[in-house]
CSV table of C-alpha atoms in Angstrom, one decimal:
chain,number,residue,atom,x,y,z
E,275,UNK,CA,-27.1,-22.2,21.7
E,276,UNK,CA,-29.2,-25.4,21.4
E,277,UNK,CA,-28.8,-25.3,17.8
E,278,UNK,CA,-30.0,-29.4,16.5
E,279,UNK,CA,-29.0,-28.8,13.0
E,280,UNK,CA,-27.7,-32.1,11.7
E,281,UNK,CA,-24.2,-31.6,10.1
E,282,UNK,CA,-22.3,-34.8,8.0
E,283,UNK,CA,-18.8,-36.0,8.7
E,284,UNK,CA,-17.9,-34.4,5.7
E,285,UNK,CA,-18.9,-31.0,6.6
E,286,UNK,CA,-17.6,-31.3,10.7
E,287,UNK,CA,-13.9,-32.6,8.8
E,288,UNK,CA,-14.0,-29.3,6.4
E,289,UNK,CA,-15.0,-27.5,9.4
E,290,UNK,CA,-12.0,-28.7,11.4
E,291,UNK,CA,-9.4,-28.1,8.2
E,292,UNK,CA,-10.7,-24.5,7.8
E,293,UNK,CA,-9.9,-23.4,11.5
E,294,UNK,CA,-6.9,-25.6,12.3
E,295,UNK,CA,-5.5,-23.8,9.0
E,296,UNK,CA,-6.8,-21.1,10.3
E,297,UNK,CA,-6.5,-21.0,14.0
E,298,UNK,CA,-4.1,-23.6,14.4
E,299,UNK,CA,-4.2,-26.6,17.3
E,300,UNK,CA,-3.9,-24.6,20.1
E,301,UNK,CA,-6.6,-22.1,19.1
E,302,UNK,CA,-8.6,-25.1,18.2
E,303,UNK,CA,-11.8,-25.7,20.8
E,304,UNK,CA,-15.2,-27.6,20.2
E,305,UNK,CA,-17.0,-24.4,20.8
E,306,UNK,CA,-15.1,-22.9,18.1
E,307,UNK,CA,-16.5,-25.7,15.9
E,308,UNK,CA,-19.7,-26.1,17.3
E,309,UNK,CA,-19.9,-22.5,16.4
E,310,UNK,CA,-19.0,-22.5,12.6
E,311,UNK,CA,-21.3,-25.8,12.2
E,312,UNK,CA,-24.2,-23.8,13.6
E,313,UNK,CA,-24.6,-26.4,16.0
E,314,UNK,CA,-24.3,-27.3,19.9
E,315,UNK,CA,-21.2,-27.9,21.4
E,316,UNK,CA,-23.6,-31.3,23.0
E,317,UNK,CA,-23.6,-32.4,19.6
E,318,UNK,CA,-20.2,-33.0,18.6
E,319,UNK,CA,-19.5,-34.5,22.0
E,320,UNK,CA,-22.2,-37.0,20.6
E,321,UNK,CA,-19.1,-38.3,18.5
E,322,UNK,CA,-16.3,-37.0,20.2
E,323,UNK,CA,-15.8,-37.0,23.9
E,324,UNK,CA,-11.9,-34.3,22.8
E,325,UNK,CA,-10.7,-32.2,20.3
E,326,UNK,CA,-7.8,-34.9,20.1
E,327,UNK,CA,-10.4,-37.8,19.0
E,328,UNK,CA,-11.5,-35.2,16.2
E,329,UNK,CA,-8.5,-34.3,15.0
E,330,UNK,CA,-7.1,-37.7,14.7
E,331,UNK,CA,-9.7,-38.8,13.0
E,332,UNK,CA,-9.7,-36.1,10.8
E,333,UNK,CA,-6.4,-36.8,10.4
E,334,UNK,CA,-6.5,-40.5,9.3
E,335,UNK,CA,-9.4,-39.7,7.0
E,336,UNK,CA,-7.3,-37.2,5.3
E,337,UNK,CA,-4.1,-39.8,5.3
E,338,UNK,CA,-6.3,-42.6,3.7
E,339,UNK,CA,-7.6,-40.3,1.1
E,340,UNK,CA,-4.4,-39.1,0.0
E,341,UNK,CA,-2.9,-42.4,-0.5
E,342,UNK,CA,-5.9,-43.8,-2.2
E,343,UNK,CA,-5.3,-40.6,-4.2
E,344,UNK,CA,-1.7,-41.7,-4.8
E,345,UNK,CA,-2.4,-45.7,-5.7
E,346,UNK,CA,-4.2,-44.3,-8.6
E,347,UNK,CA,-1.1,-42.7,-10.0
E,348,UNK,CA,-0.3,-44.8,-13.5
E,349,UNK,CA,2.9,-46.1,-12.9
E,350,UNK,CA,2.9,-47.8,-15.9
E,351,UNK,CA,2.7,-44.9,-17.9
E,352,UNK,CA,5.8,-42.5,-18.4
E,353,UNK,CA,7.7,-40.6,-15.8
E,354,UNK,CA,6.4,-37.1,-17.0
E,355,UNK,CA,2.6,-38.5,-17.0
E,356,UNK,CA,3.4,-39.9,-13.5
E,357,UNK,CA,5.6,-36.6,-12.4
E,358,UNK,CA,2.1,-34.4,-13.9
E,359,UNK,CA,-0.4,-36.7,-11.7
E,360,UNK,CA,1.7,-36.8,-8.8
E,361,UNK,CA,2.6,-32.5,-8.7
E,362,UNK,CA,-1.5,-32.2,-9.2
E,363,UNK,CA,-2.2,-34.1,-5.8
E,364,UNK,CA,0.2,-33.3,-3.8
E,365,UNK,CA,-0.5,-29.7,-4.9
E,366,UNK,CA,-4.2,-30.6,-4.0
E,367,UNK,CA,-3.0,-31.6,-0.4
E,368,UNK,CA,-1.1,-28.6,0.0
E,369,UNK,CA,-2.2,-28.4,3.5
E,370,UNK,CA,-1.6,-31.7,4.6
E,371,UNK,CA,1.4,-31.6,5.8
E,372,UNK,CA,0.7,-28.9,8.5
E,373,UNK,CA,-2.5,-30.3,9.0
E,374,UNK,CA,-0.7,-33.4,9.8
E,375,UNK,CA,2.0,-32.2,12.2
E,376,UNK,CA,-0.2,-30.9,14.6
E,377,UNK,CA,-0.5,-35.0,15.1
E,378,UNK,CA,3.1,-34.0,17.6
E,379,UNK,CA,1.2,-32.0,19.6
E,380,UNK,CA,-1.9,-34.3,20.8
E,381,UNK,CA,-1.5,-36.2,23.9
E,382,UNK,CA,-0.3,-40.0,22.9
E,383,UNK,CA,-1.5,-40.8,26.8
E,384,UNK,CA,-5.0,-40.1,25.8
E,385,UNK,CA,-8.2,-42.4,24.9
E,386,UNK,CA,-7.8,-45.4,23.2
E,387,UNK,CA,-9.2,-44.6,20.2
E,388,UNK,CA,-6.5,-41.5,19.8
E,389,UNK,CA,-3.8,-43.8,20.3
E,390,UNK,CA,-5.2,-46.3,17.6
E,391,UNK,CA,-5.1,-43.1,15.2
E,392,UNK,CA,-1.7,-41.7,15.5
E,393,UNK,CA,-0.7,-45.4,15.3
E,394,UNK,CA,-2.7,-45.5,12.0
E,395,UNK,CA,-0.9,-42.5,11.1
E,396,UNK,CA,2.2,-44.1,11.6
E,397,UNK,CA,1.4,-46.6,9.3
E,398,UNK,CA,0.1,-44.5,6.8
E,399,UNK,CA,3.0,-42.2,7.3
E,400,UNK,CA,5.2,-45.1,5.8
E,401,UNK,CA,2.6,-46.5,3.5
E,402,UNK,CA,2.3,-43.5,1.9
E,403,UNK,CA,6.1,-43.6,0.4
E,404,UNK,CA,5.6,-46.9,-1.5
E,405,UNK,CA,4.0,-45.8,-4.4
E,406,UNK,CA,6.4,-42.8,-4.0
E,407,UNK,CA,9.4,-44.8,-4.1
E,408,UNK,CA,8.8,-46.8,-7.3
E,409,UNK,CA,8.0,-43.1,-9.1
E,410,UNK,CA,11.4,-41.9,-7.8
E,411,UNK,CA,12.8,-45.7,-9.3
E,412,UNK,CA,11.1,-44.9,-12.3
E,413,UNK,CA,12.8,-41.6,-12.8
E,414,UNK,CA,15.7,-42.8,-12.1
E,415,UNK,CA,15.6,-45.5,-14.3
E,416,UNK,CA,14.9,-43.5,-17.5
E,417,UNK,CA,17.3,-40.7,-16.2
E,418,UNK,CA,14.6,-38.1,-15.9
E,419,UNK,CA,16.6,-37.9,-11.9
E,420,UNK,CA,19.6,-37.7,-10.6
E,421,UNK,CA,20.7,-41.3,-8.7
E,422,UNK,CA,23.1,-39.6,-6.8
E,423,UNK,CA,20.0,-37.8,-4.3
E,424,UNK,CA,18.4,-40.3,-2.2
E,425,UNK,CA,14.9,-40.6,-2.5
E,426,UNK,CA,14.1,-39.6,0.4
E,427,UNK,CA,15.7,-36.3,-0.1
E,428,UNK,CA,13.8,-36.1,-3.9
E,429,UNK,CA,10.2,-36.5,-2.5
E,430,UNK,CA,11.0,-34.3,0.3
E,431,UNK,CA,11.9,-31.4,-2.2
E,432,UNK,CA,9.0,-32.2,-4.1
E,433,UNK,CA,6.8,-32.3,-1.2
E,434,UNK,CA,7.9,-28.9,0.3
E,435,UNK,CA,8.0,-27.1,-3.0
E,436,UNK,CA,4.3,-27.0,-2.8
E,437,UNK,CA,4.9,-25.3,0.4
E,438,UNK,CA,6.1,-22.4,-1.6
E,439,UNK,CA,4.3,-19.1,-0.7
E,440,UNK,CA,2.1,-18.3,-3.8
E,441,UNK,CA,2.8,-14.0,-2.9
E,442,UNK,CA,2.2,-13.5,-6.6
E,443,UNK,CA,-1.3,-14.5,-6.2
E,444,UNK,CA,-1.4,-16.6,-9.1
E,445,UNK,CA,-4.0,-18.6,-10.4
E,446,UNK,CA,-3.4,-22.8,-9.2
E,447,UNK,CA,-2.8,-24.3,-12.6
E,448,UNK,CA,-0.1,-21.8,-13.2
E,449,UNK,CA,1.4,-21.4,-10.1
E,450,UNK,CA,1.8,-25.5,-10.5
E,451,UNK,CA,3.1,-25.3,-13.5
E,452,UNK,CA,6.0,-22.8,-12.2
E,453,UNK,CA,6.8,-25.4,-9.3
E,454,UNK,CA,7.0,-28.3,-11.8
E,455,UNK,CA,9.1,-26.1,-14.0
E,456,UNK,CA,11.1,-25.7,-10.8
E,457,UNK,CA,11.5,-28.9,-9.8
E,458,UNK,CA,12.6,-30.0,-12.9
E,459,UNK,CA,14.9,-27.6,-14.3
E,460,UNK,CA,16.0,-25.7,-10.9
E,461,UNK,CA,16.9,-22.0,-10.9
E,462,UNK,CA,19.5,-21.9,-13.7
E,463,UNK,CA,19.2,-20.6,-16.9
């Protein structure tokens, strides 16, 4: 087991995504990734003294990325361009979300550098809605949505409608376009 293969942030963070998708928090151990990286269990703790310091780093990464992701949304374009970019990351974040809520589950009494993260992710958490909240404005303003739903309520639906189990097994780009088609015209006829 004293694998010294040398392994890159990137791959350890897809590493970590795969089996807490997979295995969830709880099933979650350094062995467990030491084991998929092909590496010694020494040589995560190199970087990471928990699990909890991982994953919340992990987490934050993930959190920064999507944002950046979202700040580079056109919202000087029209609603349906911004409505197309915003369905296409979101839906390429699909996991995020339960990624992200494992984030209840880690000990806030822990290191330092865990409570710095899920204080980032708080941050985050809200930073994440601005750009959000002028697309709902947007939409609102050229009467593409309804200003009776608060927008709160509006991104949520959006958000969990990627959630959506894809049974059918469709490909992405059409199982995308369905949920848009959802979102925007609902179930009736």
């Amino acid at each position: 087991m004293g694998r010294n293969r040398k392994f890159s942030t990137t791959e350890m963070f897809n590493a970590t995504e795969k089996l807490l998708l997979k295995i969830g928090y709880e099933g979650f151990t350094m062995g467990i990734l030491a084991e998929d990286l092909d590496v010694s269990r020494a040589a995560l703790y190199k970087y990471y003294t928990n699990k909890d310091e991982l994953i919340t780093d992990f987490m934050v990464q993930n959190m920064k990325d999507f944002i950046e992701r979202l700040q580079g949304i056109n919202f000087t374009g029209d609603f349906d361009r911004q409505f197309d970019q915003l369905m296409e990351i979101i839906f390429d974040n699909k996991d995020l979300h339960q990624v992200l809520s494992y984030a209840q589950m880690i000990n806030n009494q822990g290191s330092h550098r865990i409570q710095e993260n899920l204080r980032v992710l708080e941050i985050y958490h809200k930073e994440m809605y601005k750009p959000l909240l002028t697309f709902i404005e947007q939409g609102k303003a050229e009467g593409k949505l309804n200003d009776q739903i608060p927008p709160s309520i509006l991104l949520g639906f959006i958000f969990q409608s990627i959630s959506i189990p894809n049974h059918l097994q469709m490909g992405d780009k059409d199982f995308l376009h369905v949920v848009k088609q959802l979102i925007c015209n609902g179930i009736s006829k």
